[in-house]
PDB file of C-alpha atoms in Angstrom:
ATOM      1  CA  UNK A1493      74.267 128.102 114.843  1.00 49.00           C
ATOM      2  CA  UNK A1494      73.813 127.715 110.951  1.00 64.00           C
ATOM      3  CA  UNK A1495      76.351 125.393 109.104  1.00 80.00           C
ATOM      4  CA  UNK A1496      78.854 126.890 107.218  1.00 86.00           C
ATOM      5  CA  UNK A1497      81.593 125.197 104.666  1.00 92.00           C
ATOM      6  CA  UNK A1498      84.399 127.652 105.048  1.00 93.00           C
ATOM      7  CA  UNK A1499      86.231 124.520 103.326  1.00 93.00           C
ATOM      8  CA  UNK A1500      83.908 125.671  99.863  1.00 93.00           C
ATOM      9  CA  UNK A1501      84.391 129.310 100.369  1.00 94.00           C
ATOM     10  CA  UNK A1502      86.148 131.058  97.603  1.00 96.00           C
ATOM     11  CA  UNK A1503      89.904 131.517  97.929  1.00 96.00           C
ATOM     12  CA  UNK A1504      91.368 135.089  98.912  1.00 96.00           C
ATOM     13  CA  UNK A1505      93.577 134.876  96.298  1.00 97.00           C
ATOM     14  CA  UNK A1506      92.053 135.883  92.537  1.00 96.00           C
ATOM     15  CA  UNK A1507      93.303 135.317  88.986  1.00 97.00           C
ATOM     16  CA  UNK A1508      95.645 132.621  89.934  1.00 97.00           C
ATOM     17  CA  UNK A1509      95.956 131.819  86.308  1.00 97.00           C
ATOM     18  CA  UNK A1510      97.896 135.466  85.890  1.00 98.00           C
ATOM     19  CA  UNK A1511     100.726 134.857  88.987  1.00 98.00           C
ATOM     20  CA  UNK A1512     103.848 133.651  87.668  1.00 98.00           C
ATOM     21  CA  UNK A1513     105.881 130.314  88.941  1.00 98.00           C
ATOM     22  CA  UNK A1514     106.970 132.086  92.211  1.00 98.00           C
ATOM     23  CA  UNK A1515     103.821 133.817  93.391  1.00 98.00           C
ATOM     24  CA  UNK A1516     101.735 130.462  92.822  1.00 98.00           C
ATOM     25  CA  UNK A1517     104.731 128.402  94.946  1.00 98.00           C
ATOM     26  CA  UNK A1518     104.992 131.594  97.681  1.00 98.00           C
ATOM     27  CA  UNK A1519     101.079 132.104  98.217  1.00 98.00           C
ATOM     28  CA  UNK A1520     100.693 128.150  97.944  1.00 98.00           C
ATOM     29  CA  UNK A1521     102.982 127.857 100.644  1.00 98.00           C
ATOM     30  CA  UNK A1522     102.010 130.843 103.022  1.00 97.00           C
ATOM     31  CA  UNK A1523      98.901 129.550 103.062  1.00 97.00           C
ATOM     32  CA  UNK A1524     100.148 125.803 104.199  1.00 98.00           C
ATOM     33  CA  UNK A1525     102.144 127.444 107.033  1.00 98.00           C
ATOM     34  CA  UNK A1526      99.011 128.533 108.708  1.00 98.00           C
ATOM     35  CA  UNK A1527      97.731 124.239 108.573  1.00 98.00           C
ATOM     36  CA  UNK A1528      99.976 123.915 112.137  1.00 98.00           C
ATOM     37  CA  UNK A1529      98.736 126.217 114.046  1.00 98.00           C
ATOM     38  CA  UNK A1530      95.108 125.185 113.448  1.00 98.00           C
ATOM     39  CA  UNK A1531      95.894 121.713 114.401  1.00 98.00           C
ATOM     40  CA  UNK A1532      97.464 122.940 117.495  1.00 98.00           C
ATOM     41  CA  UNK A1533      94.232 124.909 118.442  1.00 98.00           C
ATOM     42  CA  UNK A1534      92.760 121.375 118.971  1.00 98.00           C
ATOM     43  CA  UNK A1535      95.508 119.365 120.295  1.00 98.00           C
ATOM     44  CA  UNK A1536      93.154 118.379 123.756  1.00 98.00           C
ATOM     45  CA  UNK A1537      90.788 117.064 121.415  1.00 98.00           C
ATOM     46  CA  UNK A1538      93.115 114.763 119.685  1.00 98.00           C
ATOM     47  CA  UNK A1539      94.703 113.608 122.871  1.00 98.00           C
ATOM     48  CA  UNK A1540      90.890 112.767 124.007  1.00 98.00           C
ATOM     49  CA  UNK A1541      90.608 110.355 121.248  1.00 98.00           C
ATOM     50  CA  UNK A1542      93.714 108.931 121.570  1.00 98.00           C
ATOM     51  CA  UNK A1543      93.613 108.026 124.887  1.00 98.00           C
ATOM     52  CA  UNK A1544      90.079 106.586 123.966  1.00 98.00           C
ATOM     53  CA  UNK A1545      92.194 104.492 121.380  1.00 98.00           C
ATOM     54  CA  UNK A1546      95.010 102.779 123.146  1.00 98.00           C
ATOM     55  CA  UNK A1547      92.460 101.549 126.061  1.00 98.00           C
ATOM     56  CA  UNK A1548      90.432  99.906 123.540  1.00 98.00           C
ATOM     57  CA  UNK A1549      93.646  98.231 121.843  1.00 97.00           C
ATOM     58  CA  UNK A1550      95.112  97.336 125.386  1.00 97.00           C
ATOM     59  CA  UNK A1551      91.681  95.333 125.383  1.00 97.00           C
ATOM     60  CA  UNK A1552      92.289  93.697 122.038  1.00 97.00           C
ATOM     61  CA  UNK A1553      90.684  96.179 119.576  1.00 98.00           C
ATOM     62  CA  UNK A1554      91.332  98.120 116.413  1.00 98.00           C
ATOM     63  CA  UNK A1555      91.245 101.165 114.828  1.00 98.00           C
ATOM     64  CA  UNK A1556      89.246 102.069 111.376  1.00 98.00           C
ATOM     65  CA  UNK A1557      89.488 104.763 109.573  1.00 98.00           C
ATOM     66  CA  UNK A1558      86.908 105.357 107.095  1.00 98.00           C
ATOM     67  CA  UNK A1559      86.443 108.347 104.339  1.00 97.00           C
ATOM     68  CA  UNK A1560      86.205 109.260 100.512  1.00 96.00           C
ATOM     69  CA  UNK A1561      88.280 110.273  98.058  1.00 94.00           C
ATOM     70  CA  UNK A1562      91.141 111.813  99.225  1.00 94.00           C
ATOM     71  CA  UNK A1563      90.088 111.631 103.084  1.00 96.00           C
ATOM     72  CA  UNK A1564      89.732 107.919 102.419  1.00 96.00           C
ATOM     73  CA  UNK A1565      93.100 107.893 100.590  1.00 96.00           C
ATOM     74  CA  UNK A1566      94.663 109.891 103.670  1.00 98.00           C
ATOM     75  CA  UNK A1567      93.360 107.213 106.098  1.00 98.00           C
ATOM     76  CA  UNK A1568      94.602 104.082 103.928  1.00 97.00           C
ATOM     77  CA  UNK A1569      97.924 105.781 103.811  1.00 97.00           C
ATOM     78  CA  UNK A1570      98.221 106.239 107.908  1.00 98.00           C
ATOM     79  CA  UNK A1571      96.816 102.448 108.630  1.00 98.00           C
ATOM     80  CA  UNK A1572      99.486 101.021 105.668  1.00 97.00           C
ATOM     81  CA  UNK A1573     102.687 102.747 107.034  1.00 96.00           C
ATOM     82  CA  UNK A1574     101.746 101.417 111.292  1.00 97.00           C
ATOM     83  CA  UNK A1575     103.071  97.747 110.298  1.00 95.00           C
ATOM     84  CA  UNK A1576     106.399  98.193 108.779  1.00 94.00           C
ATOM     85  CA  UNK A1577     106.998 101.297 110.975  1.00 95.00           C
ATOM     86  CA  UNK A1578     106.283  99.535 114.702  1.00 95.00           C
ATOM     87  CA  UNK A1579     105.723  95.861 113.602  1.00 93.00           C
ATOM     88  CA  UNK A1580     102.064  95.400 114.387  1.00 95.00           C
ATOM     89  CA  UNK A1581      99.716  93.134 112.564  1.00 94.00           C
ATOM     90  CA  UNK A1582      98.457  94.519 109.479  1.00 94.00           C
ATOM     91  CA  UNK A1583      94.818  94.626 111.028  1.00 96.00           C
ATOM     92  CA  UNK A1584      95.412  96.810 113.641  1.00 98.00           C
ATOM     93  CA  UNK A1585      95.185  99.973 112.394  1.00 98.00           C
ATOM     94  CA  UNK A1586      92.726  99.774 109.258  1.00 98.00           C
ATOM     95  CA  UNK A1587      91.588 102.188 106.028  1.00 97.00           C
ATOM     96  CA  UNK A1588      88.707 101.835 104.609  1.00 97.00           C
ATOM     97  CA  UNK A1589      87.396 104.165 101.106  1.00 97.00           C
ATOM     98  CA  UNK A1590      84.071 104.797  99.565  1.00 94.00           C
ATOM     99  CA  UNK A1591      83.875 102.446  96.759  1.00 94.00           C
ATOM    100  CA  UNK A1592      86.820 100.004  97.778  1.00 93.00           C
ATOM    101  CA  UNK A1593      89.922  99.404  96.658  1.00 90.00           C
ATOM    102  CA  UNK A1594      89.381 100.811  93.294  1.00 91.00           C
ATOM    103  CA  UNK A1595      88.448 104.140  94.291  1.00 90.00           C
ATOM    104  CA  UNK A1596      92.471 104.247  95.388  1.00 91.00           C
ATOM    105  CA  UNK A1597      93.174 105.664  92.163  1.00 90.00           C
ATOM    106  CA  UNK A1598      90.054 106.290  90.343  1.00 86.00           C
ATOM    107  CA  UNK A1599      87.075 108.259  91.576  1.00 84.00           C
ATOM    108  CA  UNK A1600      83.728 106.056  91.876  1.00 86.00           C
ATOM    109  CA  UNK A1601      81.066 107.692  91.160  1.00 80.00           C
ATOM    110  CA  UNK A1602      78.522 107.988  93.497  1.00 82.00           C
ATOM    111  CA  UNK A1603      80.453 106.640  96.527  1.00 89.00           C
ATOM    112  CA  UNK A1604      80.043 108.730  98.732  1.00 93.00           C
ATOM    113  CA  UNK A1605      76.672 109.451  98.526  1.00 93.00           C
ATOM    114  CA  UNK A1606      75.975 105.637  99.778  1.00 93.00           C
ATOM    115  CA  UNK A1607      74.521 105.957 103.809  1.00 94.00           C
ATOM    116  CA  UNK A1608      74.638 102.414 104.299  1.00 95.00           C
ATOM    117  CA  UNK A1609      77.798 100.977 102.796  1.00 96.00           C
ATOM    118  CA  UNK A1610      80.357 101.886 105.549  1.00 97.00           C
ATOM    119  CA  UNK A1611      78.763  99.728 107.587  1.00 98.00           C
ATOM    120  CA  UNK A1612      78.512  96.967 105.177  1.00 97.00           C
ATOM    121  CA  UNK A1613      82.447  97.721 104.972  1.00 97.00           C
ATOM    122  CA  UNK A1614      83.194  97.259 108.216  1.00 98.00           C
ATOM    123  CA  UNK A1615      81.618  94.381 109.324  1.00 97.00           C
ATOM    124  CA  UNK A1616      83.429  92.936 106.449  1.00 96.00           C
ATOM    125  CA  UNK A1617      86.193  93.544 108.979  1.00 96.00           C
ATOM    126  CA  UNK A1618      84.116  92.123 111.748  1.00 96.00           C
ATOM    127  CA  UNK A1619      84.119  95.060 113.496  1.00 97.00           C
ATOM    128  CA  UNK A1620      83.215  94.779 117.469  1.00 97.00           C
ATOM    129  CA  UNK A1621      82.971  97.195 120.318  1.00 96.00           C
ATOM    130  CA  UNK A1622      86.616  97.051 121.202  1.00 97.00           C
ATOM    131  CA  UNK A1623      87.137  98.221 118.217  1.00 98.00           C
ATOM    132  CA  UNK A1624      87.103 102.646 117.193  1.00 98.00           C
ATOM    133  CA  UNK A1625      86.182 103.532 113.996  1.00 98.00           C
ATOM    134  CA  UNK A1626      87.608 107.738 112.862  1.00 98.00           C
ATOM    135  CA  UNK A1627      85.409 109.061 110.167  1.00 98.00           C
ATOM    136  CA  UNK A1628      87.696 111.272 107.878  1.00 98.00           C
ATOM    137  CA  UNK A1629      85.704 114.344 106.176  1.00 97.00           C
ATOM    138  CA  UNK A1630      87.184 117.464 105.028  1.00 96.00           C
ATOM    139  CA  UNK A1631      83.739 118.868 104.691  1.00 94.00           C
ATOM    140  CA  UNK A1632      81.784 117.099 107.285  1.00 96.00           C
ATOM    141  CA  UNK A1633      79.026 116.246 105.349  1.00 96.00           C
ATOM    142  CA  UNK A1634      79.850 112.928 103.461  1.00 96.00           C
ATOM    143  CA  UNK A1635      77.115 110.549 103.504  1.00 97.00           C
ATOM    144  CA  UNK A1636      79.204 107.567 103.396  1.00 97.00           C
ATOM    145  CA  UNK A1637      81.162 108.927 106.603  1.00 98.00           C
ATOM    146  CA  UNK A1638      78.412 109.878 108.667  1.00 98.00           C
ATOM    147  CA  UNK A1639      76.224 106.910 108.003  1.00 98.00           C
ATOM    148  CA  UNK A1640      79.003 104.545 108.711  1.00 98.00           C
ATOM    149  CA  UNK A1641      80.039 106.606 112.154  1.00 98.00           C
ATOM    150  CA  UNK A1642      75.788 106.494 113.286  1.00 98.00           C
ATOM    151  CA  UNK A1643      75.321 102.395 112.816  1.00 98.00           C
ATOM    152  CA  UNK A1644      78.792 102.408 115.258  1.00 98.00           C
ATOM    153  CA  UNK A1645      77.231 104.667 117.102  1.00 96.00           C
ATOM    154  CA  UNK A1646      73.767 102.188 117.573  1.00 96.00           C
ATOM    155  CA  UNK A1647      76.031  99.030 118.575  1.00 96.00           C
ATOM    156  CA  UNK A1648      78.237 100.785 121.211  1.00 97.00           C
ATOM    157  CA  UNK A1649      81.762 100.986 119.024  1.00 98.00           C
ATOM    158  CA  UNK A1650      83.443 104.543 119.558  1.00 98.00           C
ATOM    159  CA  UNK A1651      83.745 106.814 117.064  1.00 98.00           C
ATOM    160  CA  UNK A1652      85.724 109.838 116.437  1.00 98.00           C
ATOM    161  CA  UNK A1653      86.499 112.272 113.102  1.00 98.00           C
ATOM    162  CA  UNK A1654      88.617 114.376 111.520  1.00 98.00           C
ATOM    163  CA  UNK A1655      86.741 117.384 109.898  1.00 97.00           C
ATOM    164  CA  UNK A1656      87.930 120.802 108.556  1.00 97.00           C
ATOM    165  CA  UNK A1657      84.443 122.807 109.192  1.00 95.00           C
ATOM    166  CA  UNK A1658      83.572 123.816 112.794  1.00 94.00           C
ATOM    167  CA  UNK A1659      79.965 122.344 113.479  1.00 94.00           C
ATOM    168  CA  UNK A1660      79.777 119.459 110.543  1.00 96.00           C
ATOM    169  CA  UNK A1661      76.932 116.871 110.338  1.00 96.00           C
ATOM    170  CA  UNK A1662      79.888 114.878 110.869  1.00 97.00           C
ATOM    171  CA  UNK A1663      81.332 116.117 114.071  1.00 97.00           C
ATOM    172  CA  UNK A1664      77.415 115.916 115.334  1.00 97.00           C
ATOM    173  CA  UNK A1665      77.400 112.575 114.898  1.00 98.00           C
ATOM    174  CA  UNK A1666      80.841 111.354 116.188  1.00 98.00           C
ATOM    175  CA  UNK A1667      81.594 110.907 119.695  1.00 98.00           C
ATOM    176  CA  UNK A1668      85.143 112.758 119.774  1.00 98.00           C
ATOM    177  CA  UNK A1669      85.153 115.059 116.893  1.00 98.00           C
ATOM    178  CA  UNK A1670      88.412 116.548 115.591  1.00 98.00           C
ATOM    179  CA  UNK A1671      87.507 120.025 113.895  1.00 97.00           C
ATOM    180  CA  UNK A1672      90.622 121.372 112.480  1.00 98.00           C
ATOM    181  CA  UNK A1673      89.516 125.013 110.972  1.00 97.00           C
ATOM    182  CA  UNK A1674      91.705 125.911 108.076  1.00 97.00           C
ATOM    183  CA  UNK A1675      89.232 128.420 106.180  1.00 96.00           C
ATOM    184  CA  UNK A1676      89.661 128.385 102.271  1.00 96.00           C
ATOM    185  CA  UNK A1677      91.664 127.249 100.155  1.00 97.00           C
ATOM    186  CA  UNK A1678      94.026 128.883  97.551  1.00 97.00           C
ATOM    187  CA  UNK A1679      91.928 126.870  94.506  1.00 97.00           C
ATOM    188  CA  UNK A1680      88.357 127.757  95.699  1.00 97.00           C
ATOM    189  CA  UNK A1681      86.667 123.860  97.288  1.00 95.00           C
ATOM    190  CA  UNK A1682      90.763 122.262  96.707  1.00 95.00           C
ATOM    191  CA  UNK A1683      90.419 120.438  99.627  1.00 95.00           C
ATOM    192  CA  UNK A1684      92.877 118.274  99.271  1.00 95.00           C
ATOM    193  CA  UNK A1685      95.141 121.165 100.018  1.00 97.00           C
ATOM    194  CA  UNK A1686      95.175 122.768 103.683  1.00 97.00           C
ATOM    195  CA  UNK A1687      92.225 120.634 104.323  1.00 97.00           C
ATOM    196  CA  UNK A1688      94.502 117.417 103.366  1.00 97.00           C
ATOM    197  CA  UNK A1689      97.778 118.581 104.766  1.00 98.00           C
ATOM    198  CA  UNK A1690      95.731 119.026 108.379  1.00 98.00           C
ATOM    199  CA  UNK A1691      94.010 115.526 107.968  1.00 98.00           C
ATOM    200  CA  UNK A1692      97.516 113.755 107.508  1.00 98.00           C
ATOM    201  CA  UNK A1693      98.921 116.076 110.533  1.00 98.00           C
ATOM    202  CA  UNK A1694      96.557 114.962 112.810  1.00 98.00           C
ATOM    203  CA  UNK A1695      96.441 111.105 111.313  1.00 98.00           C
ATOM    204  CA  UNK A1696     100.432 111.278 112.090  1.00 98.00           C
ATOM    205  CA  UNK A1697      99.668 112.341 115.355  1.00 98.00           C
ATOM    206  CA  UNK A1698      97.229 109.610 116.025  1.00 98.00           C
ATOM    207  CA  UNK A1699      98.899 106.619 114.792  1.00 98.00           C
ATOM    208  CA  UNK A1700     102.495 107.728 116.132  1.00 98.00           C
ATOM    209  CA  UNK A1701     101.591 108.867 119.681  1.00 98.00           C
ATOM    210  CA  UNK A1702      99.388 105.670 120.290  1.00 98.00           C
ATOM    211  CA  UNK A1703     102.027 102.956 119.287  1.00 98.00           C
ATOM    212  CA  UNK A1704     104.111 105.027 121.474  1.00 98.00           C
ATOM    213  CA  UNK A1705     101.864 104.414 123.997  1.00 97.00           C
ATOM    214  CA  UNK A1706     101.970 100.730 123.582  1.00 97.00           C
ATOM    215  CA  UNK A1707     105.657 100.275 123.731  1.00 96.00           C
ATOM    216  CA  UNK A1708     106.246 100.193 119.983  1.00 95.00           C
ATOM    217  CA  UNK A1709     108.790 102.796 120.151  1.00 94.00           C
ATOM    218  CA  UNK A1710     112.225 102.926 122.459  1.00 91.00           C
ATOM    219  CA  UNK A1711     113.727 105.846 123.323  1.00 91.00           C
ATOM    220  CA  UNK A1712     113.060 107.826 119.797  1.00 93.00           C
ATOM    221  CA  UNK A1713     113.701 104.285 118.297  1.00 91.00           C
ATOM    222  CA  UNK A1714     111.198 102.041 116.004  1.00 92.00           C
ATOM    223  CA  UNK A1715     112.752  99.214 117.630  1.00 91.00           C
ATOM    224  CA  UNK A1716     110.019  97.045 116.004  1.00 92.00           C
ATOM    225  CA  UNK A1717     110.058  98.313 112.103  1.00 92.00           C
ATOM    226  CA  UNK A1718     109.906  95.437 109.601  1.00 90.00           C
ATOM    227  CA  UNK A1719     113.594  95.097 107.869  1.00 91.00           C
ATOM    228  CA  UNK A1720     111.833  95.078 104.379  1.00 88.00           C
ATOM    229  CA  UNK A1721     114.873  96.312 102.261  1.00 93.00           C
ATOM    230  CA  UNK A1722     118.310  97.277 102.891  1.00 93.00           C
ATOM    231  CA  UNK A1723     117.838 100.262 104.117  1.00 94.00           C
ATOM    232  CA  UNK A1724     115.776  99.800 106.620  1.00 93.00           C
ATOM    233  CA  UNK A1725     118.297  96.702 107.633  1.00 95.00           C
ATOM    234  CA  UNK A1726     121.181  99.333 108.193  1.00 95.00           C
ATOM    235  CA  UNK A1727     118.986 101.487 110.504  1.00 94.00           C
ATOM    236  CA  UNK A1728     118.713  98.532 112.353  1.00 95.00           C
ATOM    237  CA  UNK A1729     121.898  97.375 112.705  1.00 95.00           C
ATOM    238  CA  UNK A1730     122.980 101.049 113.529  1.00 95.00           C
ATOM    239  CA  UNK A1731     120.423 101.342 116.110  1.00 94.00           C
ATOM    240  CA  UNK A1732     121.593  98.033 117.649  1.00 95.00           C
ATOM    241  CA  UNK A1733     124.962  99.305 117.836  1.00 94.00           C
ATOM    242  CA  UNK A1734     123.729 102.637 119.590  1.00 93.00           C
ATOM    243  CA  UNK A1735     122.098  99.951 122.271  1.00 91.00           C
ATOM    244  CA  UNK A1736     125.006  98.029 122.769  1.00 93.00           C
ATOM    245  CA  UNK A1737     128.496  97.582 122.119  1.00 93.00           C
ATOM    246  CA  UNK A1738     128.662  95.654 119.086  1.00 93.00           C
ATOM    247  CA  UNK A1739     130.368  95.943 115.930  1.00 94.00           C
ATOM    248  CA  UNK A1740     129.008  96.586 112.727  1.00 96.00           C
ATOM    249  CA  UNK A1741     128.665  93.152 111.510  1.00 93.00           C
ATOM    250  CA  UNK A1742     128.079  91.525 114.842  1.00 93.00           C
ATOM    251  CA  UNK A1743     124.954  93.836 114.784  1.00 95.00           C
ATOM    252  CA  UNK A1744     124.172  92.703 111.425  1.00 94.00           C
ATOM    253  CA  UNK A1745     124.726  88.950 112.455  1.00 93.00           C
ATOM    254  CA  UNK A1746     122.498  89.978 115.877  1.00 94.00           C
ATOM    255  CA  UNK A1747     119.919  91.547 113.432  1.00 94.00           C
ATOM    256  CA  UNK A1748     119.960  88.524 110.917  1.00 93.00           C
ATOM    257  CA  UNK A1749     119.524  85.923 114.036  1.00 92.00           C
ATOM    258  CA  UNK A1750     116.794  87.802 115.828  1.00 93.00           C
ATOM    259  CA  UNK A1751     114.586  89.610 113.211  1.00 91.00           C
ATOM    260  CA  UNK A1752     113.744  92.406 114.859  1.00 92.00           C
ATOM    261  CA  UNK A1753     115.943  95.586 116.644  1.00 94.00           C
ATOM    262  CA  UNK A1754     114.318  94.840 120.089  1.00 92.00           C
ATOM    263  CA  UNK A1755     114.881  91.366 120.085  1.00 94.00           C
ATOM    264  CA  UNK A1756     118.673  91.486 119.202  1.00 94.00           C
ATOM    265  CA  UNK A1757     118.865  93.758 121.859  1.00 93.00           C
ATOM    266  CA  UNK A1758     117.388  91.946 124.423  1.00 92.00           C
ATOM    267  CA  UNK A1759     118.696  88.951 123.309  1.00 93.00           C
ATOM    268  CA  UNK A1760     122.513  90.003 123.569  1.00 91.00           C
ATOM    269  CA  UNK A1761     121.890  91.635 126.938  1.00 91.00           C
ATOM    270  CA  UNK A1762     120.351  88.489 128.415  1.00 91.00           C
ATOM    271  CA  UNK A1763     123.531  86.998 127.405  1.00 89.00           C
ATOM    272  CA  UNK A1764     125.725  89.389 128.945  1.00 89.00           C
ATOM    273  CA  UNK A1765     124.358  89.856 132.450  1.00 78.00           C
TER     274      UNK A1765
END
């Protein structure tokens, strides 16, 4: 079966520059409605790689997500959010971009063209084989990506990807490949578009459902969110108080003493039985 990039095929849509305000917003958005139901089409092979990824971290490892441009900027924002949302250690879910941190906000050129550097990358994290490493592609075909997901491949470390053509180079080389199919998109090779929107979809669905998994959530709780601002401090002290019957301010005190929404918890509870 020949390769084709239905991510670089031209748009259905023609003359955009012509449509006013409205038809730009309403096609836009029609189109976006249509990024869900691809993702469902391969919901068993998201759960495959997520149960791949909470045995390895039950055994100590990590997860890596690697990519360029905005793939790579899509993966740095999933890993960044997992600490202050469920309180793990800011090295357990990791992003890693073509061309380091600077690439962030400014393209560097030639990036992603380099076969060799991912792996230089990530055993800059000392990557191991309880560790999984996700190579994020809307095409399928970045060099950085797939050479990065091959020299895991040769020293036994899983790999999985998140691609938006069916039958990449990229899904080819992955062990559990994640092909969500979107087609074009409304600005012909915009793949930071549908392509995007279905990358951080399934990237939500990864992160979330495996902290779940390892107790990081309570009830439909993050019972172990870092209380970086006020905000956040309230939620706490309100979810305390739908726990157990405290007051508002003997939650906040409980909250204050304990650091952490599961700990004041268990903390008053062990006191009260």
């Amino acid at each position: 079966m020949s390769f084709i990039k239905t991510t670089e095929q031209s748009s259905k849509y023609e003359h955009l520059e012509k449509m006013s305000v409205t038809e730009l917003l309403t096609n836009i958005n029609n189109e976006d409605k249509t990024v869900p139901l691809a993702v469902e089409k391969v919901l068993p092979q998201i759960e495959t790689l997520v149960t791949q990824i909470i045995a390895k971290m039950k055994l100590g490892g990590r997860l890596f997500y690697i990519g360029a441009g905005t793939s790579g900027r899509l993966g740095i924002v999933d890993a960044s959010e997992c600490p202050p949302t469920f309180g793990v250690p800011f090295d357990l879910v990791n992003g890693i971009i073509a061309g380091g941190d600077k690439a962030i906000r400014c393209a560097v050129e030639n990036a992603e063209d380099n076969t060799t550097q991912a792996w230089i990358d990530l055993q800059e994290q000392n990557i191991n084989d309880n560790d999984v490493v996700i190579g994020i592609a809307a095409s399928g075909t970045t060099p950085y990506v797939i050479g990065g997901l091959q020299a895991c491949k040769e020293k036994n470390i899983i790999t999985g990807s998140i691609s938006c053509n069916a039958g990449s180079p990229l899904s080819q080389t992955a062990q559990f490949p994640i092909e969500v199919i979107v087609g074009p998109e409304f600005v012909t090779g915009s793949s930071r578009m549908k392509a995007g929107t279905a990358q951080k979809l399934v990237l939500n669905m990864i992160s979330t459902a495996t902290m779940i998994q390892l107790g990081k959530v309570k009830g439909n709780k993050m019972v172990d969110m870092q209380l970086s601002n006020s905000k956040l401090v309230d939620r706490g002290v309100k979810m305390i108080m739908s726990e157990i019957p405290v007051s508002y301010e003997e939650g906040s005190q409980l909250l204050s003493q304990m650091g952490s929404v599961r700990k004041a918890v268990d903390f008053y509870q062990q006191q009260n039985n």
